[in-house]
Short mmCIF file of C-alpha atoms and ligand atoms in Angstrom, two decimals:
data_model
loop_
_atom_site.label_atom_id
_atom_site.label_comp_id
_atom_site.label_asym_id
_atom_site.label_seq_id
_atom_site.Cartn_x
_atom_site.Cartn_y
_atom_site.Cartn_z
CA GLY X 17 -16.46 -13.33 -11.50
CA ALA X 18 -14.72 -12.34 -8.29
CA LYS X 19 -14.04 -15.93 -7.32
CA GLN X 20 -12.32 -16.65 -10.58
CA THR X 21 -10.16 -13.54 -10.27
CA GLY X 22 -9.26 -14.56 -6.73
CA LYS X 23 -8.29 -18.05 -7.81
CA ASN X 24 -6.11 -16.75 -10.60
CA ARG X 25 -4.39 -14.40 -8.29
CA TYR X 26 -3.58 -17.10 -5.76
CA ARG X 27 -2.34 -19.34 -8.53
CA LEU X 28 -0.01 -16.57 -9.73
CA PHE X 29 1.19 -16.01 -6.21
CA ASP X 30 1.77 -19.74 -5.65
CA THR X 31 3.84 -19.85 -8.82
CA ALA X 32 5.83 -16.84 -7.69
CA LEU X 33 6.44 -18.59 -4.36
CA ALA X 34 7.44 -21.84 -6.02
CA ASN X 35 9.89 -20.07 -8.32
CA ALA X 36 11.16 -18.05 -5.42
CA SER X 37 11.82 -21.07 -3.23
CA LYS X 38 13.80 -22.76 -6.02
CA MET X 39 16.31 -19.94 -6.01
CA GLN X 40 16.01 -19.25 -2.32
CA LEU X 41 19.58 -19.71 -1.07
CA GLU X 42 21.16 -17.64 -3.76
CA SER X 43 18.54 -14.94 -3.54
CA ILE X 44 18.57 -14.40 0.21
CA SER X 45 22.26 -13.60 0.13
CA ASP X 46 21.78 -11.50 -3.01
CA ILE X 47 19.05 -9.55 -1.29
CA ARG X 48 21.17 -9.08 1.80
CA SER X 49 24.06 -7.66 -0.20
CA ALA X 50 21.66 -5.54 -2.25
CA LEU X 51 20.43 -3.98 0.99
CA TYR X 52 23.97 -3.23 2.13
CA SER X 53 24.97 -1.84 -1.26
CA ARG X 54 21.85 0.34 -1.32
CA GLU X 55 20.24 -1.15 -4.40
CA PHE X 56 16.69 -0.85 -3.06
CA VAL X 57 14.65 2.20 -3.89
CA LEU X 58 11.19 3.38 -2.96
CA TYR X 59 8.71 4.55 -5.57
CA TYR X 60 5.70 6.55 -4.46
CA GLN X 61 2.17 6.37 -5.82
CA PRO X 62 -0.17 9.30 -5.14
CA LYS X 63 -3.56 8.88 -3.48
CA VAL X 64 -6.14 11.55 -4.18
CA ASN X 65 -9.61 12.68 -3.24
CA MET X 66 -11.41 12.62 -6.57
CA ARG X 67 -14.06 15.09 -5.46
CA THR X 68 -11.93 17.81 -3.82
CA GLY X 69 -8.80 17.21 -5.88
CA ALA X 70 -6.64 16.99 -2.74
CA VAL X 71 -3.56 14.77 -2.81
CA ILE X 72 -4.03 12.92 0.47
CA GLY X 73 -0.72 11.06 0.55
CA VAL X 74 1.42 8.52 -1.24
CA GLU X 75 2.11 4.81 -0.88
CA ALA X 76 5.74 3.69 -0.72
CA LEU X 77 6.41 0.72 -3.01
CA ILE X 78 9.80 -0.96 -2.96
CA ARG X 79 11.80 -1.83 -6.08
CA TRP X 80 15.21 -3.41 -6.50
CA GLN X 81 17.43 -1.34 -8.77
CA HIS X 82 19.37 -4.37 -9.93
CA PRO X 83 22.68 -3.71 -11.72
CA GLU X 84 21.89 -6.25 -14.48
CA ARG X 85 18.15 -6.90 -14.33
CA GLY X 86 16.98 -3.29 -14.05
CA LEU X 87 14.04 -2.37 -11.83
CA VAL X 88 12.79 -5.57 -10.16
CA PRO X 89 9.21 -5.48 -8.77
CA PRO X 90 8.59 -6.40 -5.11
CA LEU X 91 6.70 -9.64 -5.67
CA GLU X 92 9.83 -11.06 -7.33
CA PHE X 93 11.92 -10.73 -4.19
CA LEU X 94 9.76 -10.11 -1.11
CA PRO X 95 8.27 -13.65 -1.03
CA VAL X 96 11.83 -15.06 -1.03
CA ILE X 97 12.70 -13.41 2.27
CA GLU X 98 9.32 -13.43 4.06
CA GLY X 99 9.86 -14.96 7.50
CA GLN X 100 13.64 -14.42 7.35
CA ALA X 101 15.58 -12.01 9.57
CA ILE X 102 16.63 -9.99 6.52
CA SER X 103 12.99 -9.14 5.80
CA LEU X 104 12.85 -7.34 9.15
CA GLU X 105 15.92 -5.30 8.27
CA LEU X 106 14.47 -4.46 4.88
CA GLY X 107 11.14 -3.56 6.50
CA GLU X 108 12.89 -1.14 8.85
CA TRP X 109 14.77 0.34 5.93
CA VAL X 110 11.44 1.05 4.20
CA ILE X 111 10.01 2.82 7.27
CA SER X 112 13.15 4.81 7.92
CA SER X 113 13.57 5.82 4.26
CA SER X 114 9.93 6.90 4.16
CA LEU X 115 10.41 9.07 7.26
CA SER X 116 13.48 10.66 5.63
CA GLN X 117 11.44 11.27 2.50
CA ILE X 118 8.61 12.94 4.45
CA SER X 119 11.22 15.14 6.09
CA GLN X 120 12.83 16.03 2.75
CA TRP X 121 9.53 16.96 1.13
CA GLN X 122 8.55 18.91 4.24
CA SER X 123 11.69 21.04 3.89
CA ILE X 124 10.52 22.21 0.46
CA GLY X 125 6.95 22.83 1.60
CA VAL X 126 5.38 19.57 0.42
CA ASN X 127 3.48 17.95 3.29
CA LEU X 128 2.50 14.42 2.40
CA PRO X 129 1.82 11.40 4.58
CA ILE X 130 3.38 8.14 3.42
CA SER X 131 1.77 4.71 3.65
CA VAL X 132 4.21 1.85 4.17
CA ASN X 133 3.38 -1.80 3.52
CA ILE X 134 4.14 -4.04 6.50
CA SER X 135 4.53 -7.80 6.13
CA GLY X 136 2.72 -10.24 8.39
CA TYR X 137 6.02 -11.46 9.80
CA GLN X 138 7.08 -7.92 10.62
CA LEU X 139 3.81 -7.13 12.39
CA GLN X 140 3.98 -10.31 14.44
CA GLN X 141 7.32 -9.40 16.01
CA GLY X 142 6.83 -8.77 19.72
CA ASN X 143 8.94 -5.61 19.54
CA PHE X 144 7.32 -4.13 16.44
CA ALA X 145 5.77 -1.10 18.18
CA ILE X 146 9.03 -0.43 20.03
CA ARG X 147 10.95 -0.49 16.74
CA VAL X 148 8.46 1.88 15.14
CA ALA X 149 8.81 4.22 18.14
CA ALA X 150 12.61 4.14 17.76
CA LEU X 151 12.43 4.93 14.04
CA LEU X 152 10.06 7.83 14.75
CA ALA X 153 12.36 9.09 17.51
CA ALA X 154 15.15 9.35 14.93
CA HIS X 155 12.90 11.79 13.02
CA PRO X 156 11.49 14.17 15.64
CA GLU X 157 10.65 16.64 12.84
CA VAL X 158 8.11 14.19 11.40
CA ASN X 159 4.60 14.05 12.86
CA PRO X 160 3.84 10.37 13.56
CA ASN X 161 0.43 10.70 11.94
CA CYS X 162 2.23 11.28 8.64
CA LEU X 163 3.10 7.59 8.82
CA GLU X 164 0.44 5.07 7.88
CA LEU X 165 1.06 1.34 7.97
CA GLU X 166 -0.72 -0.91 5.47
CA ILE X 167 -1.35 -4.44 6.59
CA LEU X 168 -2.71 -7.32 4.56
CA GLU X 169 -5.72 -8.88 6.17
CA THR X 170 -4.72 -12.16 4.53
CA SER X 171 -1.25 -12.53 5.98
CA ALA X 172 -1.01 -10.68 9.23
CA LEU X 173 -3.77 -11.99 11.28
CA HIS X 174 -3.16 -15.49 12.54
CA ASP X 175 -3.21 -14.22 16.07
CA ILE X 176 -5.68 -11.38 15.96
CA SER X 177 -5.48 -10.41 19.63
CA LYS X 178 -1.69 -10.15 19.54
CA VAL X 179 -1.81 -8.19 16.30
CA SER X 180 -4.47 -5.82 17.60
CA ALA X 181 -2.39 -5.21 20.76
CA THR X 182 0.61 -4.32 18.57
CA MET X 183 -1.54 -2.09 16.40
CA ASN X 184 -2.98 -0.34 19.44
CA ALA X 185 0.53 0.33 20.75
CA CYS X 186 1.48 1.91 17.39
CA HIS X 187 -1.80 3.80 17.33
CA LYS X 188 -0.88 5.37 20.67
CA LEU X 189 2.30 6.68 19.04
CA GLY X 190 0.08 8.50 16.53
CA VAL X 191 0.66 6.09 13.66
CA ARG X 192 -2.34 5.22 11.49
CA PHE X 193 -3.27 1.90 9.88
CA ALA X 194 -4.90 0.79 6.66
CA LEU X 195 -6.29 -2.64 5.80
CA ASP X 196 -4.80 -3.46 2.39
CA ASP X 197 -6.38 -5.69 -0.27
CA PHE X 198 -9.60 -5.66 1.74
CA GLY X 199 -12.17 -8.27 0.76
CA THR X 200 -9.68 -10.96 -0.24
CA GLY X 201 -9.39 -12.51 3.25
CA TYR X 202 -11.58 -15.03 4.99
CA SER X 203 -12.88 -12.97 7.87
CA SER X 204 -12.88 -9.38 6.76
CA LEU X 205 -15.75 -8.53 9.08
CA THR X 206 -13.99 -9.70 12.22
CA HIS X 207 -10.84 -7.88 11.21
CA LEU X 208 -12.71 -4.70 10.55
CA ARG X 209 -14.40 -4.85 13.93
CA ARG X 210 -11.33 -5.69 15.97
CA LEU X 211 -8.48 -3.81 14.34
CA PRO X 212 -7.78 -0.09 14.82
CA ALA X 213 -7.45 0.65 11.11
CA GLN X 214 -8.95 3.95 10.00
CA LEU X 215 -8.67 3.21 6.28
CA ILE X 216 -9.90 0.32 4.17
CA LYS X 217 -8.32 -0.28 0.77
CA ILE X 218 -10.69 -2.04 -1.62
CA ASP X 219 -8.64 -4.67 -3.41
CA GLN X 220 -7.74 -3.73 -6.95
CA SER X 221 -9.05 -6.98 -8.43
CA PHE X 222 -12.61 -5.96 -7.53
CA VAL X 223 -12.10 -2.40 -8.73
CA SER X 224 -10.52 -3.33 -12.09
CA ASP X 225 -13.46 -5.55 -13.00
CA MET X 226 -16.29 -3.54 -11.44
CA LEU X 227 -17.40 -2.00 -14.75
CA GLU X 228 -17.88 -5.36 -16.49
CA ASP X 229 -18.64 -7.70 -13.63
CA THR X 230 -21.76 -7.11 -11.55
CA ASP X 231 -20.47 -9.41 -8.78
CA ASP X 232 -17.31 -7.36 -8.41
CA CYS X 233 -19.35 -4.18 -8.50
CA ALA X 234 -21.53 -5.56 -5.70
CA ILE X 235 -18.41 -6.34 -3.63
CA VAL X 236 -17.10 -2.81 -4.15
CA GLU X 237 -20.47 -1.39 -3.14
CA GLY X 238 -20.59 -3.71 -0.13
CA VAL X 239 -17.14 -2.73 1.11
CA ILE X 240 -18.00 0.97 0.76
CA GLY X 241 -21.18 0.41 2.78
CA LEU X 242 -19.27 -1.57 5.40
CA ALA X 243 -16.68 1.19 5.73
CA LYS X 244 -19.42 3.77 6.21
CA ALA X 245 -21.19 1.63 8.82
CA PHE X 246 -17.97 1.21 10.79
CA ARG X 247 -17.03 4.88 10.26
CA ARG X 248 -13.80 4.04 8.48
CA ASP X 249 -12.39 5.78 5.43
CA VAL X 250 -12.34 3.84 2.20
CA ILE X 251 -10.03 4.07 -0.80
CA ALA X 252 -10.18 2.21 -4.09
CA GLU X 253 -6.94 0.75 -5.45
CA GLY X 254 -6.40 -0.04 -9.11
CA VAL X 255 -8.35 2.93 -10.47
CA GLU X 256 -7.15 2.59 -14.04
CA THR X 257 -9.61 4.78 -15.92
CA ILE X 258 -11.81 7.81 -15.51
CA ASP X 259 -14.87 5.57 -15.82
CA HIS X 260 -13.71 3.64 -12.75
CA GLY X 261 -13.34 6.95 -10.92
CA LEU X 262 -16.83 8.10 -11.89
CA ALA X 263 -18.43 4.78 -10.94
CA LEU X 264 -16.70 4.88 -7.55
CA LEU X 265 -17.83 8.44 -6.90
CA GLN X 266 -21.36 7.40 -7.70
CA LEU X 267 -21.07 4.62 -5.09
CA GLY X 268 -19.78 7.12 -2.52
CA CYS X 269 -16.06 6.36 -2.62
CA GLU X 270 -14.05 9.56 -3.05
CA LEU X 271 -10.51 8.38 -2.40
CA ALA X 272 -8.58 6.69 -5.15
CA GLN X 273 -5.20 5.34 -6.16
CA GLY X 274 -4.29 3.80 -9.49
CA TYR X 275 -2.58 4.05 -12.85
CA GLY X 276 -5.46 6.26 -14.07
CA ILE X 277 -4.31 8.93 -11.62
CA ALA X 278 -0.57 8.28 -11.44
CA ARG X 279 1.88 5.42 -11.65
CA PRO X 280 4.36 4.92 -8.82
CA MET X 281 7.32 7.29 -9.35
CA PRO X 282 10.65 8.21 -7.76
CA GLY X 283 10.39 10.48 -4.72
CA ALA X 284 12.16 13.29 -6.57
CA ASP X 285 9.29 13.47 -9.09
CA ILE X 286 6.50 13.77 -6.52
CA PRO X 287 6.66 17.55 -5.78
CA GLN X 288 6.32 18.39 -9.48
CA TRP X 289 3.51 15.86 -9.91
CA VAL X 290 1.66 17.38 -6.96
CA SER X 291 1.90 20.90 -8.37
CA HIS X 292 0.68 19.75 -11.79
CA TRP X 293 -2.22 17.81 -10.28
CA LYS X 294 -3.15 20.97 -8.40
CA ALA X 295 -3.40 22.68 -11.77
CA ASP X 296 -6.89 21.17 -12.07
CA ASP X 297 -6.72 19.89 -15.65
CA SER X 298 -4.25 17.13 -14.87
CA TRP X 299 -7.06 14.60 -14.97
CA PRO X 300 -9.27 14.91 -18.02
CA ALA X 301 -12.35 13.96 -16.04
CA TRP X 302 -11.79 16.67 -13.52
CA GLU X 303 -14.48 19.06 -14.76
CA LEU X 304 -16.89 16.19 -15.22
CA ILE X 305 -16.35 14.98 -11.68
CA LYS X 306 -16.69 18.36 -10.06
CA ASP X 307 -20.13 18.72 -11.65
CA ASN X 308 -21.13 15.15 -10.94
P1 C2E Q 426 -0.13 -3.30 -2.70
O1 C2E Q 426 0.32 -2.76 -1.40
O2 C2E Q 426 -1.54 -3.72 -2.82
O3 C2E Q 426 0.25 -2.17 -3.76
C1 C2E Q 426 -0.45 -1.92 -4.93
C2 C2E Q 426 0.21 -2.56 -6.13
O4 C2E Q 426 -0.61 -2.34 -7.27
C3 C2E Q 426 1.57 -1.96 -6.52
O5 C2E Q 426 2.32 -2.98 -7.16
C4 C2E Q 426 1.17 -0.89 -7.52
O6 C2E Q 426 2.22 -0.52 -8.39
C5 C2E Q 426 0.08 -1.61 -8.26
N1 C2E Q 426 -0.90 -0.71 -8.86
C6 C2E Q 426 -1.20 0.56 -8.52
N2 C2E Q 426 -2.17 1.07 -9.29
C7 C2E Q 426 -2.51 0.10 -10.16
C8 C2E Q 426 -3.47 0.02 -11.23
O7 C2E Q 426 -4.20 0.93 -11.53
N3 C2E Q 426 -3.53 -1.17 -11.90
C9 C2E Q 426 -2.74 -2.24 -11.59
N4 C2E Q 426 -2.86 -3.35 -12.31
N5 C2E Q 426 -1.83 -2.19 -10.59
C10 C2E Q 426 -1.72 -1.03 -9.88
P2 C2E Q 426 3.83 -3.28 -6.75
O8 C2E Q 426 4.57 -2.00 -6.53
O9 C2E Q 426 4.36 -4.25 -7.75
O10 C2E Q 426 3.67 -3.98 -5.34
C11 C2E Q 426 3.04 -5.21 -5.22
C12 C2E Q 426 2.85 -5.57 -3.75
O11 C2E Q 426 4.12 -5.77 -3.13
C13 C2E Q 426 2.16 -4.51 -2.94
O12 C2E Q 426 0.77 -4.56 -3.14
C14 C2E Q 426 2.59 -4.89 -1.53
O13 C2E Q 426 1.78 -5.93 -1.04
C15 C2E Q 426 3.98 -5.44 -1.77
N6 C2E Q 426 4.97 -4.40 -1.40
C16 C2E Q 426 5.42 -3.36 -2.14
N7 C2E Q 426 6.34 -2.65 -1.44
C17 C2E Q 426 6.43 -3.25 -0.23
C18 C2E Q 426 7.22 -2.98 0.95
O14 C2E Q 426 7.98 -2.01 1.05
N8 C2E Q 426 7.06 -3.86 2.00
C19 C2E Q 426 6.19 -4.92 1.94
N9 C2E Q 426 6.10 -5.73 3.02
N10 C2E Q 426 5.45 -5.18 0.86
C20 C2E Q 426 5.56 -4.36 -0.21
MG1 MG Q 427 -0.34 -1.47 -0.06
MG1 MG Q 428 -3.31 -3.46 -2.18
MG1 MG Q 429 -1.77 -6.22 -3.22
#
């Protein structure tokens, strides 16, 4: 059931943290030099509207292009630096690289918003909104509403009034917010009510298991209903198969992201992916869904 999945996930995360803290000293300096020698890259995963076929944006996901280890996934290095000054620098690099990427795509006629994951530590900085404003000012050609910030309801929200003030300040700049991994926190309802986040991302653990597990399916249905009641948009993460997509459409969730649609890919591959997806038959279920 959902509880079991949740427990497993936290156990995995605890292990990742424990391993990370063992190698902490070495890794922080490694990560710092990796940032300065430009070894980090952003991959982008498309988000689509399953009913209209529109590509609504992409999520930026960081990877470490390590000279010996190859492409290192974020959960192997982000937990090491969370709470450290270097994580703020890396976080700014992600925002600024995403703005450059929007600008680059724009210049070849591809207009796509980018969602950027923001750590709890980053969001809790008193000058966060000012830093976001400065990064946007460096890219006057980019419309601020092309930038969406994804925050984890589990990590960011120790001080909800401070966080909501920061979010409101960013919101005034035109930046949008999404609540990531929604449903995994302790007080999702309070967060939903108090935070100016237009989009809710249903956690992928519920989505992956929704076809086999009636509890998870009920959670997915509940989150969709909650989003509707609060007039927020809702997207399902972890849509791995067409059957997931169809089940979600039946429950009233049209927006989706997941391996079943596209894996995260380098920015240079996105324009071609978008034009293929537009070609209608890129998803085998396409005809089925349009008639659904
Ligand atoms: P997230 O923001 O919830 O991102 C979704 C994760 O699920 C990504 O893993 C993505 O590759 C993966 N995913 C997408 N579709 C599917 C699917 O259909 N099935 C499965 N099993 N997985 C899918 P990734 O790239 O390894 O990132 C993991 C987490 O690391 C992210 O979870 C996010 O919390 C964090 N992260 C990634 N990039 C950044 C970043 O630039 N800054 C911060 N602060 N956190 C980041
Ligand atoms: Mg995310
Ligand atoms: Mg997520
Ligand atoms: Mg996640």
